[in-house]
Amino acid sequence: MSVGRSGVGRSLQELRKEKGLSQQQMSFDLNVSRESVSAYETGRARVPKDISRKITEKFDNPFLSIQIRREYTGTGPILLDGKAVDMHRSSVKLKTLEEIREAKNAILQMDLVNKPEFMTDYEKDQMKNDLEQVADAITGLENLLVVVCKEYNLSFKEIWDKHARKLLAKRYATKESVLL
């Protein structure tokens, strides 16, 4: 069964080449067969959850991490890699700030006083539009985090782990939800 070439497969192959690893060498690192690495890269097989975790821990690649999260949940921020996007850190910063301003304005205009069952169709449509602005800001923020971590050689995983520990310490999250 072919699952089709995914962002994960493409990012995994780019990471392997960036590190100067053969498929065989990467297979040793991940404790899988060389054929499995090839299948992941070409999209003939989906990277299993346990192997995804190994990849994230071993290589700490922010681009691959965001692709893995997106592939497994089908939700969340999308890695901006299209032809029309400028992924220079300064450009990403400016675009993220623009998206944050738009999201802030959308949040400020949200009417959350009325119970959902009493909203008109127009109000629900406006709420969806406002939430899309929030999603745009989240995507911008995530891509900013990815680009800056990569360019400055900062650990993407370490930042998220520290963030999780902070949320646990403040009791905003439980160990079950954080999965450290």
GROMACS .gro file of N, CA and C in nm, residues 29-163:
model
  405
   29ASP      N    1   2.094   0.385   1.329
   29ASP     CA    2   2.060   0.485   1.431
   29ASP      C    3   1.917   0.467   1.483
   30LEU      N    4   1.828   0.426   1.393
   30LEU     CA    5   1.686   0.414   1.429
   30LEU      C    6   1.645   0.271   1.466
   31ASN      N    7   1.738   0.177   1.447
   31ASN     CA    8   1.711   0.037   1.475
   31ASN      C    9   1.597  -0.018   1.388
   32VAL      N   10   1.605   0.016   1.259
   32VAL     CA   11   1.512  -0.035   1.159
   32VAL      C   12   1.593  -0.081   1.039
   33SER      N   13   1.529  -0.146   0.944
   33SER     CA   14   1.601  -0.192   0.825
   33SER      C   15   1.626  -0.074   0.730
   34ARG      N   16   1.723  -0.089   0.642
   34ARG     CA   17   1.749   0.011   0.540
   34ARG      C   18   1.627   0.026   0.450
   35GLU      N   19   1.560  -0.086   0.424
   35GLU     CA   20   1.440  -0.084   0.340
   35GLU      C   21   1.331   0.002   0.405
   36SER      N   22   1.323  -0.002   0.538
   36SER     CA   23   1.224   0.080   0.608
   36SER      C   24   1.254   0.228   0.590
   37VAL      N   25   1.380   0.266   0.603
   37VAL     CA   26   1.418   0.406   0.583
   37VAL      C   27   1.380   0.450   0.442
   38SER      N   28   1.410   0.365   0.344
   38SER     CA   29   1.375   0.396   0.205
   38SER      C   30   1.223   0.411   0.190
   39ALA      N   31   1.149   0.323   0.251
   39ALA     CA   32   1.002   0.328   0.242
   39ALA      C   33   0.947   0.454   0.308
   40TYR      N   34   1.006   0.496   0.419
   40TYR     CA   35   0.962   0.619   0.485
   40TYR      C   36   0.988   0.740   0.395
   41GLU      N   37   1.108   0.743   0.336
   41GLU     CA   38   1.147   0.857   0.254
   41GLU      C   39   1.062   0.870   0.127
   42THR      N   40   1.028   0.758   0.068
   42THR     CA   41   0.953   0.762  -0.058
   42THR      C   42   0.803   0.762  -0.039
   43GLY      N   43   0.758   0.743   0.085
   43GLY     CA   44   0.615   0.743   0.113
   43GLY      C   45   0.548   0.609   0.094
   44ARG      N   46   0.627   0.503   0.076
   44ARG     CA   47   0.567   0.369   0.064
   44ARG      C   48   0.518   0.320   0.200
   45ALA      N   49   0.570   0.379   0.308
   45ALA     CA   50   0.527   0.344   0.444
   45ALA      C   51   0.530   0.470   0.530
   46ARG      N   52   0.441   0.474   0.622
   46ARG     CA   53   0.436   0.584   0.718
   46ARG      C   54   0.534   0.554   0.831
   47VAL      N   55   0.602   0.657   0.879
   47VAL     CA   56   0.696   0.641   0.989
   47VAL      C   57   0.615   0.609   1.115
   48PRO      N   58   0.640   0.494   1.178
   48PRO     CA   59   0.565   0.459   1.300
   48PRO      C   60   0.591   0.559   1.413
   49LYS      N   61   0.497   0.566   1.503
   49LYS     CA   62   0.504   0.662   1.614
   49LYS      C   63   0.633   0.646   1.694
   50ASP      N   64   0.672   0.522   1.727
   50ASP     CA   65   0.792   0.502   1.808
   50ASP      C   66   0.918   0.545   1.733
   51ILE      N   67   0.921   0.525   1.602
   51ILE     CA   68   1.035   0.566   1.521
   51ILE      C   69   1.036   0.718   1.508
   52SER      N   70   0.919   0.779   1.497
   52SER     CA   71   0.909   0.925   1.494
   52SER      C   72   0.969   0.985   1.620
   53ARG      N   73   0.939   0.924   1.732
   53ARG     CA   74   0.994   0.973   1.860
   53ARG      C   75   1.147   0.959   1.861
   54LYS      N   76   1.197   0.845   1.812
   54LYS     CA   77   1.342   0.825   1.805
   54LYS      C   78   1.407   0.930   1.716
   55ILE      N   79   1.345   0.957   1.601
   55ILE     CA   80   1.399   1.056   1.508
   55ILE      C   81   1.405   1.193   1.575
   56THR      N   82   1.297   1.230   1.644
   56THR     CA   83   1.290   1.359   1.711
   56THR      C   84   1.397   1.371   1.819
   57GLU      N   85   1.413   1.265   1.899
   57GLU     CA   86   1.511   1.269   2.007
   57GLU      C   87   1.655   1.266   1.954
   58LYS      N   88   1.679   1.184   1.854
   58LYS     CA   89   1.817   1.167   1.804
   58LYS      C   90   1.864   1.288   1.724
   59PHE      N   91   1.778   1.340   1.637
   59PHE     CA   92   1.822   1.443   1.543
   59PHE      C   93   1.776   1.584   1.580
   60ASP      N   94   1.672   1.597   1.663
   60ASP     CA   95   1.625   1.728   1.711
   60ASP      C   96   1.613   1.827   1.596
   61ASN      N   97   1.549   1.786   1.487
   61ASN     CA   98   1.533   1.870   1.370
   61ASN      C   99   1.395   1.936   1.372
   62PRO      N  100   1.390   2.068   1.386
   62PRO     CA  101   1.259   2.133   1.399
   62PRO      C  102   1.169   2.117   1.277
   63PHE      N  103   1.228   2.116   1.155
   63PHE     CA  104   1.147   2.100   1.034
   63PHE      C  105   1.080   1.964   1.033
   64LEU      N  106   1.157   1.862   1.066
   64LEU     CA  107   1.102   1.726   1.068
   64LEU      C  108   1.000   1.710   1.181
   65SER      N  109   1.027   1.772   1.295
   65SER     CA  110   0.934   1.761   1.409
   65SER      C  111   0.796   1.817   1.375
   66ILE      N  112   0.793   1.931   1.310
   66ILE     CA  113   0.663   1.991   1.275
   66ILE      C  114   0.592   1.906   1.169
   67GLN      N  115   0.668   1.847   1.078
   67GLN     CA  116   0.609   1.760   0.975
   67GLN      C  117   0.550   1.634   1.039
   68ILE      N  118   0.623   1.575   1.134
   68ILE     CA  119   0.574   1.455   1.202
   68ILE      C  120   0.444   1.485   1.275
   69ARG      N  121   0.441   1.595   1.348
   69ARG     CA  122   0.319   1.631   1.423
   69ARG      C  123   0.202   1.649   1.328
   70ARG      N  124   0.225   1.716   1.218
   70ARG     CA  125   0.118   1.741   1.121
   70ARG      C  126   0.069   1.611   1.058
   71GLU      N  127   0.164   1.522   1.024
   71GLU     CA  128   0.125   1.397   0.959
   71GLU      C  129   0.041   1.310   1.051
   72TYR      N  130   0.076   1.306   1.179
   72TYR     CA  131   0.004   1.216   1.269
   72TYR      C  132  -0.129   1.271   1.317
   73THR      N  133  -0.142   1.402   1.329
   73THR     CA  134  -0.268   1.456   1.378
   73THR      C  135  -0.356   1.510   1.266
   74GLY      N  136  -0.294   1.549   1.155
   74GLY     CA  137  -0.371   1.612   1.049
   74GLY      C  138  -0.415   1.752   1.086
   75THR      N  139  -0.362   1.803   1.197
   75THR     CA  140  -0.397   1.938   1.243
   75THR      C  141  -0.270   2.009   1.286
   76GLY      N  142  -0.286   2.132   1.322
   76GLY     CA  143  -0.174   2.209   1.374
   76GLY      C  144  -0.105   2.287   1.266
   77PRO      N  145  -0.004   2.362   1.306
   77PRO     CA  146   0.067   2.447   1.212
   77PRO      C  147   0.128   2.370   1.096
   78ILE      N  148   0.136   2.436   0.985
   78ILE     CA  149   0.193   2.378   0.863
   78ILE      C  150   0.329   2.442   0.839
   79LEU      N  151   0.426   2.361   0.805
   79LEU     CA  152   0.558   2.412   0.771
   79LEU      C  153   0.546   2.491   0.641
   80LEU      N  154   0.584   2.614   0.643
   80LEU     CA  155   0.576   2.699   0.524
   80LEU      C  156   0.695   2.669   0.435
   81ASP      N  157   0.669   2.603   0.324
   81ASP     CA  158   0.778   2.565   0.234
   81ASP      C  159   0.742   2.587   0.087
   82GLY      N  160   0.641   2.668   0.064
   82GLY     CA  161   0.599   2.695  -0.074
   82GLY      C  162   0.690   2.794  -0.144
   83LYS      N  163   0.677   2.804  -0.274
   83LYS     CA  164   0.762   2.891  -0.355
   83LYS      C  165   0.745   3.039  -0.321
   84ALA      N  166   0.626   3.077  -0.275
   84ALA     CA  167   0.597   3.219  -0.251
   84ALA      C  168   0.641   3.268  -0.113
   85VAL      N  169   0.691   3.179  -0.029
   85VAL     CA  170   0.726   3.219   0.108
   85VAL      C  171   0.875   3.249   0.119
   86ASP      N  172   0.906   3.353   0.194
   86ASP     CA  173   1.045   3.391   0.223
   86ASP      C  174   1.074   3.345   0.366
   87MET      N  175   1.156   3.242   0.379
   87MET     CA  176   1.182   3.184   0.511
   87MET      C  177   1.308   3.241   0.577
   88HIS      N  178   1.353   3.357   0.532
   88HIS     CA  179   1.463   3.422   0.603
   88HIS      C  180   1.410   3.463   0.741
   89ARG      N  181   1.493   3.448   0.842
   89ARG     CA  182   1.448   3.472   0.980
   89ARG      C  183   1.385   3.610   0.999
   90SER      N  184   1.437   3.712   0.935
   90SER     CA  185   1.380   3.847   0.949
   90SER      C  186   1.243   3.856   0.884
   91SER      N  187   1.228   3.794   0.768
   91SER     CA  188   1.099   3.794   0.700
   91SER      C  189   0.995   3.716   0.779
   92VAL      N  190   1.036   3.603   0.833
   92VAL     CA  191   0.944   3.522   0.913
   92VAL      C  192   0.902   3.599   1.038
   93LYS      N  193   0.995   3.668   1.100
   93LYS     CA  194   0.963   3.749   1.218
   93LYS      C  195   0.859   3.855   1.184
   94LEU      N  196   0.882   3.931   1.075
   94LEU     CA  197   0.789   4.037   1.037
   94LEU      C  198   0.650   3.982   1.003
   95LYS      N  199   0.646   3.873   0.928
   95LYS     CA  200   0.517   3.813   0.891
   95LYS      C  201   0.446   3.761   1.016
   96THR      N  202   0.521   3.703   1.109
   96THR     CA  203   0.461   3.652   1.233
   96THR      C  204   0.401   3.767   1.313
   97LEU      N  205   0.473   3.877   1.323
   97LEU     CA  206   0.418   3.993   1.395
   97LEU      C  207   0.289   4.044   1.330
   98GLU      N  208   0.286   4.044   1.198
   98GLU     CA  209   0.164   4.085   1.125
   98GLU      C  210   0.049   3.991   1.159
   99GLU      N  211   0.077   3.860   1.158
   99GLU     CA  212  -0.028   3.761   1.188
   99GLU      C  213  -0.074   3.774   1.333
  100ILE      N  214   0.017   3.803   1.425
  100ILE     CA  215  -0.020   3.821   1.566
  100ILE      C  216  -0.112   3.942   1.581
  101ARG      N  217  -0.079   4.052   1.513
  101ARG     CA  218  -0.165   4.171   1.519
  101ARG      C  219  -0.305   4.140   1.467
  102GLU      N  220  -0.312   4.069   1.355
  102GLU     CA  221  -0.443   4.035   1.298
  102GLU      C  222  -0.519   3.942   1.392
  103ALA      N  223  -0.450   3.847   1.454
  103ALA     CA  224  -0.516   3.756   1.549
  103ALA      C  225  -0.564   3.832   1.672
  104LYS      N  226  -0.482   3.924   1.719
  104LYS     CA  227  -0.522   4.003   1.837
  104LYS      C  228  -0.650   4.081   1.808
  105ASN      N  229  -0.655   4.144   1.691
  105ASN     CA  230  -0.775   4.218   1.653
  105ASN      C  231  -0.896   4.126   1.642
  106ALA      N  232  -0.876   4.008   1.586
  106ALA     CA  233  -0.985   3.911   1.573
  106ALA      C  234  -1.034   3.866   1.711
  107ILE      N  235  -0.941   3.842   1.801
  107ILE     CA  236  -0.978   3.799   1.937
  107ILE      C  237  -1.053   3.910   2.009
  108LEU      N  238  -1.007   4.032   1.992
  108LEU     CA  239  -1.074   4.146   2.056
  108LEU      C  240  -1.218   4.162   2.009
  109GLN      N  241  -1.246   4.131   1.884
  109GLN     CA  242  -1.382   4.148   1.832
  109GLN      C  243  -1.471   4.026   1.855
  110MET      N  244  -1.412   3.916   1.902
  110MET     CA  245  -1.493   3.795   1.929
  110MET      C  246  -1.597   3.824   2.036
  111ASP      N  247  -1.718   3.779   2.009
  111ASP     CA  248  -1.826   3.791   2.108
  111ASP      C  249  -1.843   3.655   2.174
  112LEU      N  250  -1.787   3.642   2.293
  112LEU     CA  251  -1.795   3.514   2.365
  112LEU      C  252  -1.892   3.521   2.482
  113VAL      N  253  -1.973   3.626   2.486
  113VAL     CA  254  -2.068   3.643   2.596
  113VAL      C  255  -2.187   3.550   2.580
  114ASN      N  256  -2.241   3.545   2.459
  114ASN     CA  257  -2.360   3.464   2.435
  114ASN      C  258  -2.324   3.315   2.431
  115LYS      N  259  -2.418   3.235   2.474
  115LYS     CA  260  -2.400   3.090   2.465
  115LYS      C  261  -2.401   3.050   2.317
  116PRO      N  262  -2.321   2.949   2.282
  116PRO     CA  263  -2.313   2.909   2.140
  116PRO      C  264  -2.448   2.878   2.076
  117GLU      N  265  -2.539   2.819   2.150
  117GLU     CA  266  -2.667   2.782   2.089
  117GLU      C  267  -2.754   2.903   2.052
  118PHE      N  268  -2.717   3.022   2.100
  118PHE     CA  269  -2.793   3.142   2.070
  118PHE      C  270  -2.725   3.230   1.965
  119MET      N  271  -2.616   3.179   1.905
  119MET     CA  272  -2.547   3.256   1.801
  119MET      C  273  -2.619   3.242   1.668
  120THR      N  274  -2.619   3.349   1.593
  120THR     CA  275  -2.676   3.344   1.458
  120THR      C  276  -2.573   3.279   1.365
  121ASP      N  277  -2.620   3.239   1.247
  121ASP     CA  278  -2.528   3.183   1.148
  121ASP      C  279  -2.419   3.284   1.111
  122TYR      N  280  -2.457   3.410   1.101
  122TYR     CA  281  -2.359   3.514   1.070
  122TYR      C  282  -2.252   3.522   1.179
  123GLU      N  283  -2.295   3.519   1.305
  123GLU     CA  284  -2.200   3.526   1.416
  123GLU      C  285  -2.107   3.403   1.419
  124LYS      N  286  -2.162   3.288   1.385
  124LYS     CA  287  -2.078   3.167   1.379
  124LYS      C  288  -1.975   3.177   1.267
  125ASP      N  289  -2.017   3.229   1.153
  125ASP     CA  290  -1.923   3.248   1.042
  125ASP      C  291  -1.813   3.346   1.081
  126GLN      N  292  -1.851   3.453   1.150
  126GLN     CA  293  -1.751   3.552   1.195
  126GLN      C  294  -1.655   3.487   1.294
  127MET      N  295  -1.708   3.401   1.382
  127MET     CA  296  -1.624   3.331   1.480
  127MET      C  297  -1.523   3.242   1.407
  128LYS      N  298  -1.567   3.172   1.304
  128LYS     CA  299  -1.476   3.087   1.226
  128LYS      C  300  -1.366   3.171   1.163
  129ASN      N  301  -1.404   3.285   1.106
  129ASN     CA  302  -1.304   3.374   1.046
  129ASN      C  303  -1.203   3.424   1.149
  130ASP      N  304  -1.253   3.459   1.267
  130ASP     CA  305  -1.164   3.504   1.374
  130ASP      C  306  -1.069   3.393   1.417
  131LEU      N  307  -1.119   3.272   1.426
  131LEU     CA  308  -1.034   3.159   1.466
  131LEU      C  309  -0.932   3.125   1.358
  132GLU      N  310  -0.966   3.148   1.233
  132GLU     CA  311  -0.868   3.129   1.125
  132GLU      C  312  -0.752   3.227   1.140
  133GLN      N  313  -0.781   3.348   1.186
  133GLN     CA  314  -0.675   3.446   1.212
  133GLN      C  315  -0.584   3.396   1.326
  134VAL      N  316  -0.643   3.333   1.425
  134VAL     CA  317  -0.565   3.276   1.535
  134VAL      C  318  -0.476   3.163   1.481
  135ALA      N  319  -0.531   3.079   1.395
  135ALA     CA  320  -0.452   2.970   1.336
  135ALA      C  321  -0.337   3.026   1.252
  136ASP      N  322  -0.362   3.136   1.180
  136ASP     CA  323  -0.255   3.200   1.102
  136ASP      C  324  -0.141   3.243   1.194
  137ALA      N  325  -0.176   3.300   1.309
  137ALA     CA  326  -0.074   3.346   1.404
  137ALA      C  327   0.003   3.228   1.462
  138ILE      N  328  -0.067   3.121   1.494
  138ILE     CA  329   0.000   3.002   1.549
  138ILE      C  330   0.098   2.945   1.446
  139THR      N  331   0.055   2.940   1.320
  139THR     CA  332   0.144   2.891   1.214
  139THR      C  333   0.267   2.981   1.203
  140GLY      N  334   0.247   3.111   1.207
  140GLY     CA  335   0.359   3.204   1.201
  140GLY      C  336   0.454   3.184   1.318
  141LEU      N  337   0.400   3.172   1.437
  141LEU     CA  338   0.483   3.153   1.556
  141LEU      C  339   0.562   3.023   1.549
  142GLU      N  340   0.497   2.917   1.507
  142GLU     CA  341   0.565   2.788   1.498
  142GLU      C  342   0.677   2.792   1.394
  143ASN      N  343   0.651   2.854   1.280
  143ASN     CA  344   0.754   2.863   1.177
  143ASN      C  345   0.869   2.953   1.223
  144LEU      N  346   0.840   3.057   1.298
  144LEU     CA  347   0.945   3.141   1.354
  144LEU      C  348   1.032   3.059   1.448
  145LEU      N  349   0.970   2.981   1.533
  145LEU     CA  350   1.044   2.894   1.626
  145LEU      C  351   1.132   2.796   1.549
  146VAL      N  352   1.078   2.735   1.447
  146VAL     CA  353   1.152   2.638   1.365
  146VAL      C  354   1.273   2.704   1.298
  147VAL      N  355   1.250   2.817   1.233
  147VAL     CA  356   1.357   2.883   1.158
  147VAL      C  357   1.468   2.931   1.252
  148VAL      N  358   1.431   2.993   1.363
  148VAL     CA  359   1.532   3.046   1.454
  148VAL      C  360   1.610   2.932   1.521
  149CYS      N  361   1.541   2.827   1.562
  149CYS     CA  362   1.611   2.713   1.621
  149CYS      C  363   1.711   2.654   1.522
  150LYS      N  364   1.669   2.637   1.400
  150LYS     CA  365   1.756   2.577   1.298
  150LYS      C  366   1.876   2.667   1.268
  151GLU      N  367   1.850   2.795   1.243
  151GLU     CA  368   1.959   2.884   1.204
  151GLU      C  369   2.058   2.912   1.316
  152TYR      N  370   2.011   2.915   1.440
  152TYR     CA  371   2.100   2.944   1.552
  152TYR      C  372   2.143   2.818   1.627
  153ASN      N  373   2.111   2.702   1.567
  153ASN     CA  374   2.150   2.574   1.625
  153ASN      C  375   2.103   2.558   1.769
  154LEU      N  376   1.976   2.592   1.793
  154LEU     CA  377   1.915   2.578   1.924
  154LEU      C  378   1.827   2.452   1.922
  155SER      N  379   1.815   2.388   2.035
  155SER     CA  380   1.738   2.265   2.043
  155SER      C  381   1.588   2.294   2.047
  156PHE      N  382   1.520   2.256   1.941
  156PHE     CA  383   1.374   2.268   1.932
  156PHE      C  384   1.309   2.185   2.042
  157LYS      N  385   1.357   2.062   2.058
  157LYS     CA  386   1.302   1.971   2.159
  157LYS      C  387   1.324   2.026   2.299
  158GLU      N  388   1.442   2.080   2.325
  158GLU     CA  389   1.472   2.135   2.458
  158GLU      C  390   1.379   2.252   2.492
  159ILE      N  391   1.352   2.336   2.394
  159ILE     CA  392   1.260   2.449   2.418
  159ILE      C  393   1.122   2.397   2.453
  160TRP      N  394   1.072   2.299   2.378
  160TRP     CA  395   0.940   2.244   2.407
  160TRP      C  396   0.938   2.167   2.539
  161ASP      N  397   1.046   2.095   2.571
  161ASP     CA  398   1.053   2.024   2.700
  161ASP      C  399   1.052   2.122   2.817
  162LYS      N  400   1.129   2.230   2.805
  162LYS     CA  401   1.132   2.331   2.911
  162LYS      C  402   0.994   2.396   2.927
  163HIS      N  403   0.931   2.423   2.816
  163HIS     CA  404   0.795   2.480   2.817
  163HIS      C  405   0.698   2.385   2.889
   0.00000   0.00000   0.00000
